[in-house]
Amino acid sequence: MSMVAFALVLTGVLLNAAAQLFLKAGTNAIGHFDFALANIIPIGLKVAGQPTIIAGLACYAVSVVVWIMALSRVPVSIAYPMLSIGYVINALIAHFWFGELLVMQKALGIGFIIIGVILVANS
């Protein structure tokens, strides 16, 4: 994989991970809500006006463009498994940013993901 292709894949993965983290931050700011007909407009307005949710959606939009560029250079059988790096990034950042627990079982799973990504990247 060339450096440009690797940079595109990594950028796509990082943008996708950032999108998830921004969306989570936005939902934390909005708080819990129930899906009900009466909530559509008030919750919709809260979601539409939440800056971190807008940032998350923007990250998704840019990540799609970057990902299409990456897929034009890298076989999907290599590129797609690289998305697993996003799980690692999200688990670590969520631990520090949101205080989510990072127990031994999660750490072990993260280790397996890293090993799997290395194996796929070197195939």
PDB file of C-alpha atoms in Angstrom:
ATOM      1  CA  MET A   1       0.000   0.000   0.000  1.00  0.00           C
ATOM      2  CA  SER A   2       1.413   3.358  -0.990  1.00  0.00           C
ATOM      3  CA  MET A   3       1.776   6.210   1.504  1.00  0.00           C
ATOM      4  CA  VAL A   4      -1.026   8.145  -0.204  1.00  0.00           C
ATOM      5  CA  ALA A   5      -3.359   5.147  -0.036  1.00  0.00           C
ATOM      6  CA  PHE A   6      -2.468   4.519   3.608  1.00  0.00           C
ATOM      7  CA  ALA A   7      -3.013   8.198   4.446  1.00  0.00           C
ATOM      8  CA  LEU A   8      -6.431   8.123   2.780  1.00  0.00           C
ATOM      9  CA  VAL A   9      -7.476   4.968   4.630  1.00  0.00           C
ATOM     10  CA  LEU A  10      -6.225   6.317   7.958  1.00  0.00           C
ATOM     11  CA  THR A  11      -7.885   9.698   7.387  1.00  0.00           C
ATOM     12  CA  GLY A  12     -11.169   7.971   6.550  1.00  0.00           C
ATOM     13  CA  VAL A  13     -10.934   5.860   9.691  1.00  0.00           C
ATOM     14  CA  LEU A  14     -10.085   8.860  11.884  1.00  0.00           C
ATOM     15  CA  LEU A  15     -12.917  10.954  10.439  1.00  0.00           C
ATOM     16  CA  ASN A  16     -15.368   8.107  11.004  1.00  0.00           C
ATOM     17  CA  ALA A  17     -14.162   7.691  14.603  1.00  0.00           C
ATOM     18  CA  ALA A  18     -14.386  11.444  15.190  1.00  0.00           C
ATOM     19  CA  ALA A  19     -17.938  11.433  13.827  1.00  0.00           C
ATOM     20  CA  GLN A  20     -18.985   8.817  16.381  1.00  0.00           C
ATOM     21  CA  LEU A  21     -17.362  10.714  19.234  1.00  0.00           C
ATOM     22  CA  PHE A  22     -18.965  14.011  18.205  1.00  0.00           C
ATOM     23  CA  LEU A  23     -22.374  12.358  17.904  1.00  0.00           C
ATOM     24  CA  LYS A  24     -21.978  10.859  21.376  1.00  0.00           C
ATOM     25  CA  ALA A  25     -20.976  14.235  22.805  1.00  0.00           C
ATOM     26  CA  GLY A  26     -24.031  15.764  21.152  1.00  0.00           C
ATOM     27  CA  THR A  27     -26.391  13.168  22.530  1.00  0.00           C
ATOM     28  CA  ASN A  28     -24.857  13.635  25.970  1.00  0.00           C
ATOM     29  CA  ALA A  29     -25.598  17.354  25.696  1.00  0.00           C
ATOM     30  CA  ILE A  30     -29.191  16.723  24.609  1.00  0.00           C
ATOM     31  CA  GLY A  31     -29.817  14.003  27.152  1.00  0.00           C
ATOM     32  CA  HIS A  32     -32.027  10.950  27.068  1.00  0.00           C
ATOM     33  CA  PHE A  33     -35.206  11.202  25.032  1.00  0.00           C
ATOM     34  CA  ASP A  34     -37.976   8.828  24.087  1.00  0.00           C
ATOM     35  CA  PHE A  35     -39.140   8.158  20.560  1.00  0.00           C
ATOM     36  CA  ALA A  36     -42.654   9.517  20.501  1.00  0.00           C
ATOM     37  CA  LEU A  37     -44.675  11.471  18.013  1.00  0.00           C
ATOM     38  CA  ALA A  38     -44.791  14.421  20.409  1.00  0.00           C
ATOM     39  CA  ASN A  39     -40.962  14.511  20.512  1.00  0.00           C
ATOM     40  CA  ILE A  40     -40.299  14.705  16.787  1.00  0.00           C
ATOM     41  CA  ILE A  41     -40.200  18.496  16.487  1.00  0.00           C
ATOM     42  CA  PRO A  42     -38.663  19.460  19.856  1.00  0.00           C
ATOM     43  CA  ILE A  43     -35.994  16.761  19.762  1.00  0.00           C
ATOM     44  CA  GLY A  44     -35.428  17.286  16.039  1.00  0.00           C
ATOM     45  CA  LEU A  45     -34.729  20.963  16.685  1.00  0.00           C
ATOM     46  CA  LYS A  46     -32.357  20.113  19.534  1.00  0.00           C
ATOM     47  CA  VAL A  47     -30.488  17.621  17.346  1.00  0.00           C
ATOM     48  CA  ALA A  48     -30.356  19.998  14.372  1.00  0.00           C
ATOM     49  CA  GLY A  49     -29.001  22.818  16.538  1.00  0.00           C
ATOM     50  CA  GLN A  50     -26.445  20.815  18.506  1.00  0.00           C
ATOM     51  CA  PRO A  51     -22.941  21.883  17.317  1.00  0.00           C
ATOM     52  CA  THR A  52     -21.261  18.574  18.140  1.00  0.00           C
ATOM     53  CA  ILE A  53     -23.887  16.618  16.230  1.00  0.00           C
ATOM     54  CA  ILE A  54     -23.413  18.929  13.249  1.00  0.00           C
ATOM     55  CA  ALA A  55     -19.649  18.373  13.542  1.00  0.00           C
ATOM     56  CA  GLY A  56     -20.193  14.607  13.632  1.00  0.00           C
ATOM     57  CA  LEU A  57     -22.342  14.684  10.521  1.00  0.00           C
ATOM     58  CA  ALA A  58     -19.756  16.866   8.768  1.00  0.00           C
ATOM     59  CA  CYS A  59     -17.040  14.347   9.664  1.00  0.00           C
ATOM     60  CA  TYR A  60     -19.189  11.587   8.177  1.00  0.00           C
ATOM     61  CA  ALA A  61     -19.718  13.554   4.963  1.00  0.00           C
ATOM     62  CA  VAL A  62     -15.996  14.220   4.510  1.00  0.00           C
ATOM     63  CA  SER A  63     -15.131  10.647   5.479  1.00  0.00           C
ATOM     64  CA  VAL A  64     -17.305   9.300   2.653  1.00  0.00           C
ATOM     65  CA  VAL A  65     -15.397  11.370   0.097  1.00  0.00           C
ATOM     66  CA  VAL A  66     -12.035  10.332   1.553  1.00  0.00           C
ATOM     67  CA  TRP A  67     -13.143   6.696   1.751  1.00  0.00           C
ATOM     68  CA  ILE A  68     -14.173   6.658  -1.916  1.00  0.00           C
ATOM     69  CA  MET A  69     -10.725   8.002  -2.800  1.00  0.00           C
ATOM     70  CA  ALA A  70      -9.126   5.306  -0.624  1.00  0.00           C
ATOM     71  CA  LEU A  71     -11.187   2.521  -2.209  1.00  0.00           C
ATOM     72  CA  SER A  72     -10.039   3.665  -5.655  1.00  0.00           C
ATOM     73  CA  ARG A  73      -6.477   2.820  -4.574  1.00  0.00           C
ATOM     74  CA  VAL A  74      -6.769  -0.065  -2.091  1.00  0.00           C
ATOM     75  CA  PRO A  75      -8.540  -3.431  -2.377  1.00  0.00           C
ATOM     76  CA  VAL A  76     -11.689  -3.454  -0.251  1.00  0.00           C
ATOM     77  CA  SER A  77     -10.491  -6.694   1.405  1.00  0.00           C
ATOM     78  CA  ILE A  78      -7.651  -4.663   2.924  1.00  0.00           C
ATOM     79  CA  ALA A  79      -9.314  -1.261   3.356  1.00  0.00           C
ATOM     80  CA  TYR A  80     -12.507  -2.384   5.075  1.00  0.00           C
ATOM     81  CA  PRO A  81     -10.839  -4.300   7.927  1.00  0.00           C
ATOM     82  CA  MET A  82      -8.816  -1.144   8.629  1.00  0.00           C
ATOM     83  CA  LEU A  83     -12.057   0.449   9.846  1.00  0.00           C
ATOM     84  CA  SER A  84     -11.556  -1.681  12.960  1.00  0.00           C
ATOM     85  CA  ILE A  85      -8.890   0.795  14.036  1.00  0.00           C
ATOM     86  CA  GLY A  86     -11.812   3.118  14.697  1.00  0.00           C
ATOM     87  CA  TYR A  87     -13.040   0.775  17.446  1.00  0.00           C
ATOM     88  CA  VAL A  88      -9.684   1.053  19.171  1.00  0.00           C
ATOM     89  CA  ILE A  89      -9.579   4.837  18.875  1.00  0.00           C
ATOM     90  CA  ASN A  90     -13.168   5.239  20.052  1.00  0.00           C
ATOM     91  CA  ALA A  91     -12.753   2.959  23.056  1.00  0.00           C
ATOM     92  CA  LEU A  92      -9.642   4.805  24.210  1.00  0.00           C
ATOM     93  CA  ILE A  93     -10.998   8.316  23.662  1.00  0.00           C
ATOM     94  CA  ALA A  94     -14.392   7.410  25.173  1.00  0.00           C
ATOM     95  CA  HIS A  95     -12.542   6.228  28.272  1.00  0.00           C
ATOM     96  CA  PHE A  96     -10.844   9.592  28.728  1.00  0.00           C
ATOM     97  CA  TRP A  97     -13.471  11.954  27.266  1.00  0.00           C
ATOM     98  CA  PHE A  98     -16.694  10.335  28.526  1.00  0.00           C
ATOM     99  CA  GLY A  99     -15.394   8.322  31.456  1.00  0.00           C
ATOM    100  CA  GLU A 100     -16.472   5.020  29.898  1.00  0.00           C
ATOM    101  CA  LEU A 101     -14.968   1.961  31.553  1.00  0.00           C
ATOM    102  CA  LEU A 102     -12.072   0.220  29.868  1.00  0.00           C
ATOM    103  CA  VAL A 103     -12.092  -3.138  31.607  1.00  0.00           C
ATOM    104  CA  MET A 104      -9.707  -6.008  30.943  1.00  0.00           C
ATOM    105  CA  GLN A 105     -12.167  -7.739  28.599  1.00  0.00           C
ATOM    106  CA  LYS A 106     -12.348  -4.637  26.372  1.00  0.00           C
ATOM    107  CA  ALA A 107      -8.579  -4.211  26.486  1.00  0.00           C
ATOM    108  CA  LEU A 108      -8.136  -7.827  25.394  1.00  0.00           C
ATOM    109  CA  GLY A 109     -10.605  -7.314  22.531  1.00  0.00           C
ATOM    110  CA  ILE A 110      -8.720  -4.185  21.473  1.00  0.00           C
ATOM    111  CA  GLY A 111      -5.509  -6.208  21.456  1.00  0.00           C
ATOM    112  CA  PHE A 112      -7.093  -8.803  19.166  1.00  0.00           C
ATOM    113  CA  ILE A 113      -8.334  -6.055  16.835  1.00  0.00           C
ATOM    114  CA  ILE A 114      -4.842  -4.559  16.609  1.00  0.00           C
ATOM    115  CA  ILE A 115      -3.336  -7.969  15.849  1.00  0.00           C
ATOM    116  CA  GLY A 116      -6.003  -8.599  13.192  1.00  0.00           C
ATOM    117  CA  VAL A 117      -5.408  -5.243  11.512  1.00  0.00           C
ATOM    118  CA  ILE A 118      -1.660  -5.880  11.430  1.00  0.00           C
ATOM    119  CA  LEU A 119      -2.217  -9.324   9.900  1.00  0.00           C
ATOM    120  CA  VAL A 120      -4.552  -7.958   7.221  1.00  0.00           C
ATOM    121  CA  ALA A 121      -2.295  -5.003   6.439  1.00  0.00           C
ATOM    122  CA  ASN A 122       0.683  -7.294   5.952  1.00  0.00           C
ATOM    123  CA  SER A 123      -1.154  -9.812   3.753  1.00  0.00           C
TER     124      SER A 123
END
